[in-house]
Tab-separated table of C-alpha atoms and ligand atoms in Angstrom:
chain	number	residue	atom	x	y	z
A	1166	MET	CA	-16.085	5.390	-10.710
A	1167	THR	CA	-12.618	6.353	-9.356
A	1168	THR	CA	-10.044	3.553	-9.324
A	1169	PHE	CA	-6.798	3.147	-7.456
A	1170	GLY	CA	-4.901	3.807	-10.657
A	1171	ASP	CA	-6.561	7.251	-10.810
A	1172	ILE	CA	-5.348	8.258	-7.404
A	1173	ALA	CA	-1.907	6.546	-7.316
A	1174	GLU	CA	-0.007	9.701	-8.196
A	1175	ARG	CA	-1.784	11.786	-5.654
A	1176	LEU	CA	-0.722	9.412	-2.844
A	1177	ALA	CA	2.912	10.602	-3.419
A	1178	HIS	CA	2.057	13.897	-1.848
A	1179	GLN	CA	1.432	12.556	1.567
A	1180	ALA	CA	3.736	13.665	4.404
A	1181	ILE	CA	2.945	13.004	8.006
A	1182	GLU	CA	5.102	14.614	10.721
A	1183	LEU	CA	6.142	12.359	13.606
A	1184	PRO	CA	6.253	13.664	17.181
A	1185	SER	CA	9.646	13.094	18.795
A	1186	TRP	CA	7.939	12.267	22.063
A	1187	ALA	CA	6.193	9.257	20.589
A	1188	PHE	CA	9.474	7.456	20.756
A	1189	GLY	CA	10.052	8.182	24.485
A	1190	ASN	CA	8.336	6.468	27.350
A	1191	SER	CA	4.896	7.593	28.277
A	1192	GLY	CA	1.987	6.199	30.204
A	1193	THR	CA	-0.994	7.239	32.345
A	1194	ARG	CA	-1.062	8.962	35.665
A	1195	PHE	CA	-0.811	5.530	37.177
A	1196	LYS	CA	2.311	4.174	35.608
A	1197	VAL	CA	4.873	4.785	32.858
A	1198	PHE	CA	6.265	1.445	31.572
A	1199	THR	CA	9.722	1.487	30.145
A	1200	THR	CA	10.928	-0.460	27.050
A	1201	PRO	CA	14.442	-1.624	26.153
A	1202	GLY	CA	15.878	0.514	23.379
A	1203	THR	CA	13.894	3.666	24.291
A	1204	PRO	CA	15.873	6.763	23.164
A	1205	ARG	CA	17.944	8.588	25.667
A	1206	THR	CA	18.607	11.582	23.555
A	1207	VAL	CA	16.861	13.588	20.819
A	1208	GLU	CA	19.409	12.203	18.316
A	1209	GLU	CA	18.204	8.703	19.160
A	1210	LYS	CA	14.546	9.793	18.741
A	1211	LEU	CA	15.475	11.140	15.291
A	1212	ALA	CA	17.125	7.829	14.371
A	1213	ASP	CA	13.891	5.996	15.239
A	1214	ALA	CA	11.765	8.510	13.321
A	1215	ALA	CA	13.981	8.115	10.291
A	1216	THR	CA	13.466	4.368	10.549
A	1217	VAL	CA	9.768	4.949	10.182
A	1218	HIS	CA	10.270	7.177	7.181
A	1219	ARG	CA	12.769	4.768	5.552
A	1220	LEU	CA	10.221	1.956	5.685
A	1221	THR	CA	7.101	3.905	4.712
A	1222	GLY	CA	8.187	6.946	2.763
A	1223	LEU	CA	5.463	8.795	4.655
A	1224	ALA	CA	7.175	10.715	7.529
A	1225	PRO	CA	9.838	13.097	6.249
A	1226	SER	CA	9.855	15.398	9.262
A	1227	VAL	CA	9.893	15.274	13.048
A	1228	ALA	CA	8.300	17.688	15.500
A	1229	LEU	CA	10.239	18.736	18.585
A	1230	HIS	CA	8.951	19.532	22.042
A	1231	ILE	CA	10.866	22.274	24.042
A	1232	PRO	CA	12.292	21.682	26.689
A	1233	TRP	CA	12.136	17.892	26.209
A	1234	ASP	CA	14.316	18.139	23.014
A	1235	ARG	CA	16.448	21.142	24.060
A	1236	VAL	CA	20.044	20.960	22.711
A	1237	ASP	CA	22.934	23.347	22.567
A	1238	ASP	CA	23.365	23.388	18.871
A	1239	TYR	CA	20.271	23.273	16.613
A	1240	ASP	CA	22.224	23.664	13.398
A	1241	LYS	CA	24.034	20.505	14.322
A	1242	LEU	CA	20.761	18.764	15.205
A	1243	SER	CA	19.235	19.830	11.851
A	1244	ARG	CA	22.303	18.435	10.007
A	1245	HIS	CA	22.055	15.219	11.968
A	1246	ALA	CA	18.373	14.881	10.925
A	1247	GLN	CA	19.296	15.549	7.365
A	1248	ASP	CA	21.996	12.816	7.475
A	1249	LEU	CA	19.334	10.420	8.710
A	1250	GLY	CA	17.005	11.391	5.847
A	1251	VAL	CA	14.509	13.516	7.777
A	1252	ARG	CA	14.199	17.186	8.748
A	1253	LEU	CA	13.062	19.046	11.833
A	1254	GLY	CA	9.469	20.274	11.723
A	1255	THR	CA	7.059	21.932	14.100
A	1256	ILE	CA	8.415	23.310	17.420
A	1257	ASN	CA	5.983	22.635	20.308
A	1258	SER	CA	6.237	24.862	23.339
A	1259	ASN	CA	5.637	23.553	26.838
A	1260	THR	CA	4.146	25.581	29.660
A	1261	PHE	CA	2.643	22.611	31.502
A	1262	GLN	CA	5.460	21.249	33.554
A	1263	ASP	CA	6.834	24.118	35.547
A	1264	ASP	CA	5.684	24.804	39.128
A	1265	ASP	CA	5.285	28.513	38.163
A	1266	TYR	CA	2.375	27.470	35.793
A	1267	LYS	CA	0.168	26.027	38.422
A	1268	PHE	CA	-2.411	28.776	37.750
A	1269	GLY	CA	-1.763	29.294	34.109
A	1270	SER	CA	0.936	30.580	31.744
A	1271	LEU	CA	-0.073	33.012	28.944
A	1272	THR	CA	-3.161	33.832	30.895
A	1273	HIS	CA	-1.507	34.136	34.328
A	1274	VAL	CA	-2.672	36.948	36.550
A	1275	ASP	CA	0.875	37.482	37.832
A	1276	GLU	CA	2.731	39.520	35.249
A	1277	ARG	CA	6.085	38.007	36.105
A	1278	ILE	CA	4.853	34.450	35.289
A	1279	ARG	CA	3.039	35.625	32.197
A	1280	ALA	CA	6.213	37.304	30.949
A	1281	LYS	CA	8.124	34.027	31.642
A	1282	ALA	CA	5.577	32.046	29.561
A	1283	ILE	CA	5.852	34.594	26.702
A	1284	ALA	CA	9.635	34.443	26.938
A	1285	HIS	CA	9.432	30.644	26.570
A	1286	GLN	CA	7.430	31.009	23.278
A	1287	LEU	CA	10.022	33.494	22.041
A	1288	GLU	CA	12.793	30.992	22.817
A	1289	CYS	CA	10.970	28.451	20.619
A	1290	ILE	CA	10.821	30.993	17.769
A	1291	ASP	CA	14.616	31.429	18.194
A	1292	ILE	CA	14.937	27.733	17.818
A	1293	MET	CA	12.630	27.793	14.744
A	1294	ASP	CA	15.016	30.335	13.207
A	1295	GLN	CA	17.837	27.855	13.544
A	1296	THR	CA	15.991	24.761	12.542
A	1297	GLY	CA	14.166	26.357	9.634
A	1298	SER	CA	10.868	25.302	11.107
A	1299	ARG	CA	7.672	26.960	9.891
A	1300	ASP	CA	5.303	26.389	12.825
A	1301	LEU	CA	5.241	27.221	16.483
A	1302	LYS	CA	2.605	25.068	18.050
A	1303	ILE	CA	1.103	26.367	21.259
A	1304	TRP	CA	-1.071	24.227	23.483
A	1305	LEU	CA	-1.817	25.695	26.891
A	1306	PRO	CA	-2.708	23.922	30.121
A	1307	ASP	CA	-4.368	27.133	31.292
A	1308	GLY	CA	-7.742	27.023	32.855
A	1309	THR	CA	-9.620	26.799	36.144
A	1310	ASN	CA	-11.027	23.964	38.182
A	1311	TYR	CA	-13.741	25.782	40.049
A	1312	PRO	CA	-16.301	28.436	39.240
A	1313	GLY	CA	-14.917	31.663	40.763
A	1314	GLN	CA	-11.295	30.526	40.660
A	1315	GLY	CA	-10.564	33.078	37.929
A	1316	ASP	CA	-12.088	35.718	35.861
A	1317	LEU	CA	-12.839	34.023	32.526
A	1318	ARG	CA	-12.925	37.219	30.584
A	1319	ASP	CA	-9.753	38.698	32.049
A	1320	ARG	CA	-8.003	35.517	31.298
A	1321	GLN	CA	-9.085	35.684	27.658
A	1322	ASP	CA	-7.914	39.316	27.428
A	1323	ARG	CA	-4.495	38.436	28.889
A	1324	LEU	CA	-4.260	35.450	26.467
A	1325	ALA	CA	-4.957	37.807	23.497
A	1326	ASP	CA	-2.200	40.251	24.752
A	1327	SER	CA	0.326	37.427	25.299
A	1328	LEU	CA	-0.278	35.875	21.951
A	1329	GLN	CA	0.027	39.268	20.292
A	1330	GLN	CA	3.546	39.611	21.734
A	1331	VAL	CA	4.481	36.144	20.510
A	1332	TYR	CA	2.916	36.698	17.051
A	1333	ALA	CA	4.842	39.998	16.662
A	1334	ARG	CA	8.110	38.116	16.893
A	1335	LEU	CA	7.371	35.615	14.090
A	1336	GLY	CA	9.353	35.706	10.983
A	1337	GLU	CA	7.690	36.399	7.585
A	1338	HIS	CA	7.350	32.631	6.790
A	1339	GLN	CA	6.555	31.431	10.212
A	1340	ARG	CA	3.187	30.609	11.662
A	1341	LEU	CA	1.552	30.402	15.170
A	1342	VAL	CA	-0.632	27.380	15.484
A	1343	LEU	CA	-2.983	27.402	18.436
A	1344	GLU	CA	-4.305	24.057	19.717
A	1345	TYR	CA	-7.503	23.801	21.643
A	1346	LYS	CA	-8.705	21.218	24.190
A	1347	PHE	CA	-11.886	21.111	26.082
A	1348	PHE	CA	-10.616	19.670	29.324
A	1349	GLU	CA	-7.491	18.604	31.190
A	1350	PRO	CA	-5.493	19.570	33.126
A	1351	ALA	CA	-8.156	22.093	33.978
A	1352	PHE	CA	-11.678	20.633	34.397
A	1353	TYR	CA	-14.066	23.546	34.854
A	1354	ALA	CA	-12.913	25.816	32.102
A	1355	THR	CA	-9.906	25.713	29.848
A	1356	ASP	CA	-8.882	29.013	28.279
A	1357	VAL	CA	-8.718	27.626	24.682
A	1358	PRO	CA	-11.402	24.967	24.912
A	1359	ASP	CA	-12.597	24.838	21.445
A	1360	TRP	CA	-12.004	25.672	17.706
A	1361	GLY	CA	-14.119	28.821	17.963
A	1362	THR	CA	-12.036	30.260	20.760
A	1363	SER	CA	-8.789	29.358	18.975
A	1364	LEU	CA	-10.165	30.854	15.732
A	1365	VAL	CA	-11.183	34.143	17.432
A	1366	GLN	CA	-7.755	34.555	19.006
A	1367	CYS	CA	-6.109	33.680	15.614
A	1368	LEU	CA	-8.304	36.125	13.712
A	1369	ALA	CA	-7.274	38.892	16.151
A	1370	LEU	CA	-3.548	38.086	15.479
A	1371	GLY	CA	-3.386	37.988	11.721
A	1372	GLU	CA	-3.090	35.706	8.737
A	1373	ARG	CA	-0.241	33.570	9.970
A	1374	ALA	CA	-2.163	32.485	13.120
A	1375	MET	CA	-3.892	29.100	12.479
A	1376	VAL	CA	-5.940	26.529	14.423
A	1377	CYS	CA	-4.583	23.183	15.329
A	1378	LEU	CA	-7.078	20.393	15.526
A	1379	ASP	CA	-6.015	17.535	17.864
A	1380	THR	CA	-8.548	14.761	17.115
A	1381	GLY	CA	-8.598	13.644	20.732
A	1382	HIS	CA	-9.607	16.994	22.118
A	1383	HIS	CA	-13.294	16.980	21.633
A	1384	ALA	CA	-16.294	15.828	23.607
A	1385	PRO	CA	-17.560	12.383	22.651
A	1386	GLY	CA	-19.890	12.532	19.608
A	1387	THR	CA	-18.421	15.804	18.276
A	1388	ASN	CA	-18.632	15.985	14.543
A	1389	ILE	CA	-14.944	16.630	13.898
A	1390	GLU	CA	-15.198	16.618	10.156
A	1391	PHE	CA	-17.562	19.578	10.384
A	1392	ILE	CA	-14.869	21.561	12.111
A	1393	VAL	CA	-12.344	20.463	9.511
A	1394	MET	CA	-14.709	21.728	6.735
A	1395	GLN	CA	-15.262	25.081	8.485
A	1396	LEU	CA	-11.570	25.790	9.231
A	1397	LEU	CA	-10.572	24.817	5.645
A	1398	ARG	CA	-13.381	27.002	4.292
A	1399	LEU	CA	-12.005	29.917	6.299
A	1400	GLY	CA	-8.322	29.233	5.480
A	1401	ARG	CA	-7.490	28.668	9.151
A	1402	LEU	CA	-6.752	24.951	9.460
A	1403	GLY	CA	-3.093	25.013	10.294
A	1404	ALA	CA	-2.381	21.576	11.568
A	1405	PHE	CA	-3.692	18.321	12.695
A	1406	ASP	CA	-2.518	16.408	15.780
A	1407	PHE	CA	-3.820	12.916	14.819
A	1408	ASN	CA	-4.537	10.245	17.348
A	1409	SER	CA	-7.474	8.241	18.400
A	1410	ARG	CA	-9.619	8.015	21.472
A	1411	PHE	CA	-12.233	5.799	22.995
A	1412	TYR	CA	-12.981	7.957	26.055
A	1413	ALA	CA	-10.836	11.113	26.679
A	1414	ASP	CA	-7.592	12.335	25.292
A	1415	ASP	CA	-6.347	8.714	24.994
A	1416	ASP	CA	-3.541	9.522	22.420
A	1417	LEU	CA	-3.970	6.045	20.828
A	1418	ILE	CA	-2.901	5.097	17.356
A	1419	VAL	CA	-4.744	7.139	14.771
A	1420	GLY	CA	-7.523	5.165	13.038
A	1421	ALA	CA	-7.480	2.432	15.705
A	1422	ALA	CA	-10.549	3.544	17.657
A	1423	ASP	CA	-12.804	4.826	14.904
A	1424	PRO	CA	-11.509	4.239	11.332
A	1425	PHE	CA	-14.747	5.644	9.856
A	1426	GLN	CA	-14.267	8.932	11.683
A	1427	LEU	CA	-10.741	9.196	10.237
A	1428	PHE	CA	-12.186	8.475	6.729
A	1429	ARG	CA	-14.815	11.244	7.226
A	1430	ILE	CA	-12.201	13.681	8.364
A	1431	LEU	CA	-9.915	12.943	5.441
A	1432	HIS	CA	-12.773	13.117	3.019
A	1433	GLU	CA	-13.412	16.735	4.174
A	1434	VAL	CA	-9.628	17.404	3.970
A	1435	VAL	CA	-9.624	16.214	0.355
A	1436	ARG	CA	-12.912	18.018	-0.468
A	1437	GLY	CA	-11.778	21.200	1.092
A	1438	GLY	CA	-8.356	21.382	-0.653
A	1439	GLY	CA	-6.396	20.493	2.448
A	1440	TYR	CA	-4.505	17.620	0.738
A	1441	GLY	CA	-1.877	17.953	-1.948
A	1442	PRO	CA	0.881	20.219	-3.061
A	1443	GLY	CA	-1.120	23.453	-2.773
A	1444	SER	CA	-2.040	22.885	0.852
A	1445	GLU	CA	-0.279	24.285	3.893
A	1446	VAL	CA	-2.046	22.033	6.407
A	1447	ALA	CA	0.448	20.218	8.627
A	1448	PHE	CA	-0.497	16.515	9.202
A	1449	MET	CA	1.154	15.545	12.485
A	1450	LEU	CA	0.699	12.689	14.852
A	1451	ASP	CA	0.455	13.320	18.587
A	1452	GLN	CA	0.358	9.969	20.226
A	1453	CYS	CA	1.781	7.938	23.054
A	1454	HIS	CA	2.689	4.287	22.824
A	1455	ASN	CA	2.238	3.142	26.406
A	1456	VAL	CA	2.045	-0.575	26.073
A	1457	GLU	CA	2.908	-1.363	22.412
A	1458	ASP	CA	6.411	-0.983	20.753
A	1459	LYS	CA	6.787	2.660	19.770
A	1460	ILE	CA	8.435	2.337	16.318
A	1461	PRO	CA	5.989	-0.094	14.872
A	1462	GLY	CA	3.264	1.896	16.599
A	1463	GLN	CA	4.258	4.889	14.512
A	1464	ILE	CA	4.592	2.839	11.358
A	1465	ARG	CA	1.068	1.457	11.885
A	1466	SER	CA	-0.140	4.999	12.460
A	1467	VAL	CA	1.190	6.513	9.289
A	1468	LEU	CA	-0.048	3.508	7.293
A	1469	ASN	CA	-3.530	4.007	8.795
A	1470	VAL	CA	-3.493	7.653	7.665
A	1471	GLN	CA	-2.286	6.559	4.186
A	1472	GLU	CA	-4.950	3.877	3.832
A	1473	MET	CA	-7.726	6.223	4.901
A	1474	THR	CA	-6.372	8.995	2.585
A	1475	ALA	CA	-6.472	6.469	-0.329
A	1476	ARG	CA	-10.090	5.706	0.526
A	1477	ALA	CA	-10.968	9.383	0.776
A	1478	LEU	CA	-9.389	10.001	-2.619
A	1479	LEU	CA	-11.487	7.148	-4.055
A	1480	VAL	CA	-14.739	8.988	-3.380
A	1481	ASP	CA	-16.368	9.609	-6.748
A	1482	ARG	CA	-16.814	13.354	-6.380
A	1483	THR	CA	-18.754	13.869	-9.533
A	1484	ALA	CA	-21.305	11.210	-8.737
A	1485	LEU	CA	-21.480	12.452	-5.106
A	1486	LEU	CA	-22.219	16.008	-6.193
A	1487	GLU	CA	-24.857	14.763	-8.641
A	1488	ALA	CA	-26.598	12.652	-5.901
A	1489	GLU	CA	-26.375	15.653	-3.495
A	1490	ARG	CA	-27.938	17.996	-5.984
A	1491	ALA	CA	-30.644	15.555	-6.900
A	1492	GLY	CA	-31.567	15.019	-3.273
A	1493	ASP	CA	-30.777	11.410	-3.610
A	1494	VAL	CA	-29.904	10.757	-0.028
A	1495	LEU	CA	-29.208	7.016	-0.231
A	1496	ALA	CA	-27.103	7.344	-3.467
A	1497	GLY	CA	-25.019	10.043	-1.853
A	1498	ASN	CA	-24.462	8.020	1.331
A	1499	GLY	CA	-23.796	4.891	-0.786
A	1500	ILE	CA	-21.040	6.674	-2.731
A	1501	LEU	CA	-19.180	7.543	0.454
A	1502	MET	CA	-19.637	4.156	1.964
A	1503	ASP	CA	-18.386	2.416	-1.248
A	1504	ALA	CA	-15.130	4.338	-0.955
A	1505	PHE	CA	-14.855	3.720	2.777
A	1506	TYR	CA	-15.315	-0.060	2.379
A	1507	THR	CA	-12.812	-0.330	-0.449
A	1508	ASP	CA	-9.890	-2.397	0.767
A	1509	VAL	CA	-6.836	-0.611	-0.603
A	1510	ARG	CA	-4.206	-2.636	1.276
A	1511	ALA	CA	-3.076	-4.877	-1.582
A	1512	ASP	CA	-2.876	-1.890	-3.961
A	1513	LEU	CA	-0.920	0.122	-1.535
A	1514	ALA	CA	1.502	-2.773	-1.062
A	1515	ASP	CA	2.076	-2.782	-4.878
A	1516	TRP	CA	2.335	1.011	-4.869
A	1517	ARG	CA	5.074	0.865	-2.247
A	1518	ALA	CA	6.939	-1.949	-3.962
A	1519	GLY	CA	6.815	0.118	-7.169
A	1520	ARG	CA	8.579	2.956	-5.359
A	1521	GLY	CA	11.348	0.893	-3.820
A	1522	LEU	CA	9.637	0.644	-0.419
A	1523	PRO	CA	8.900	-2.510	1.441
A	1524	ALA	CA	5.463	-3.731	0.434
A	1525	ASP	CA	4.745	-4.510	4.058
A	1526	PRO	CA	6.553	-2.008	6.330
A	1527	MET	CA	5.348	-3.658	9.552
A	1528	GLN	CA	6.819	-6.975	8.495
A	1529	ALA	CA	9.969	-5.291	7.134
A	1530	TYR	CA	10.505	-3.620	10.484
A	1531	ALA	CA	10.011	-6.864	12.371
A	1532	ALA	CA	12.526	-8.545	10.061
A	1533	SER	CA	15.061	-5.682	10.154
A	1534	GLY	CA	16.551	-6.418	13.604
A	1535	TYR	CA	16.377	-2.736	14.482
A	1536	GLN	CA	14.404	-3.332	17.652
A	1537	SER	CA	16.892	-5.868	19.042
A	1538	GLN	CA	19.794	-3.691	17.910
A	1539	ILE	CA	18.642	-0.622	19.809
A	1540	ALA	CA	17.762	-2.726	22.874
A	1541	ALA	CA	21.411	-4.003	22.841
A	1542	ASP	CA	22.974	-0.617	22.032
A	1543	ARG	CA	21.026	1.756	24.219
A	1544	VAL	CA	22.062	0.541	27.623
A	1545	GLY	CA	22.606	2.981	30.481
A	1546	GLY	CA	21.687	6.680	30.613
A	1547	THR	CA	18.219	7.970	31.159
A	1548	GLN	CA	15.449	6.926	28.874
A	1549	ALA	CA	13.424	9.807	27.405
A	1550	GLY	CA	9.927	10.293	28.673
A	1551	TRP	CA	7.521	12.751	30.020
A	1552	GLY	CA	9.568	15.589	31.551
A	1553	ALA	CA	12.866	13.881	30.707
B	1621	PSV	C1	-2.013	18.189	24.968
B	1621	PSV	O1	-2.885	17.220	25.383
B	1621	PSV	C2	-1.337	17.805	23.757
B	1621	PSV	O2	-2.166	17.337	22.744
B	1621	PSV	C3	-0.470	18.999	23.161
B	1621	PSV	O3	-0.373	18.881	21.774
B	1621	PSV	C4	0.844	18.791	23.811
B	1621	PSV	O4	1.875	19.475	23.238
B	1621	PSV	C5	0.980	17.291	23.708
B	1621	PSV	O5	-0.339	16.870	23.999
B	1621	PSV	C6	1.974	16.662	24.588
B	1621	PSV	O6	1.957	15.306	24.456
B	1622	MN	MN1	-1.940	17.659	20.700
């Protein structure tokens, strides 16, 4: 049997990157609700992210989205992040909010627009050079709504050519991480709909091209942990965008909709060597807090990932392997379920207290006065949000 004491040290390796945009206003296509204290600037987003890290010790880096977080001086922004106790992480490009991209970006049939989309990715790599970021994350809105709207194969060929041009510009220690999504904003065919397509494109590029798995980007019922296993097996799991979904790409708090699925995913991560100091897998959140407060929403999220990681680490691997080899179906399933049902919350509270962190970060945030402080301080200006 594996006990909490056996895994305590390994929990210290956990690092979850926060998305800057989680602190801005977001919503559905029906309404974006604003909240007092929402950041107006990227510096304020970093301050909120640093608060999450200070209270949890789990979130040492922050992902930026360009152009949402564009600034004049990235050295200065990096230093600002450092002063707050965090660092700048993944740079996410954005080719989904410009009129030119109505019919695609890296796949566009018009060479001028395709060149513009490539130039945007190169701008993001320039930013990475300044921020010291390792990963360029590309998610494309490209796709078609109607059969016959575009030539599926030509689009794939243009994508390969565009990605090649971007990949060629990467520095030695930088990576291109290609995210897939099976629908939205295109509904008939997206150009990178699944992990297979992302992987095929990555394999053609080279070793520093990796797949990004956003947990909300699959059809209902998809066995996501299988994909995790396969990508780890092939050494191509670059990053996670964690969130949870009931229906579509809901971008809700990770672990809220289906904690068991999160457990199964993290079990495969641990089993496949994706967790710990030797792993290069980036664990990121990609979430929106439309109706709940954003900072505690992020705190809850990283705690959910930590809790489920602890439970995944608790799986008795030796006993599991034995049961699997012996064909003991129920014993194997029982070993997994024992770990999943272990309530680790009290142990984690002690673990935090032993490391100088608040035993209950949610409660510590509520008691800190930070929320009312930012509501009082951040008056005037334009709150950050989609497209802001
Ligand atoms: C697309 O749905 C996505 O998951 C991509 O990661 C984008 O960069 C992000 O959402 C924007 O919120
Ligand atoms: Mn995503």
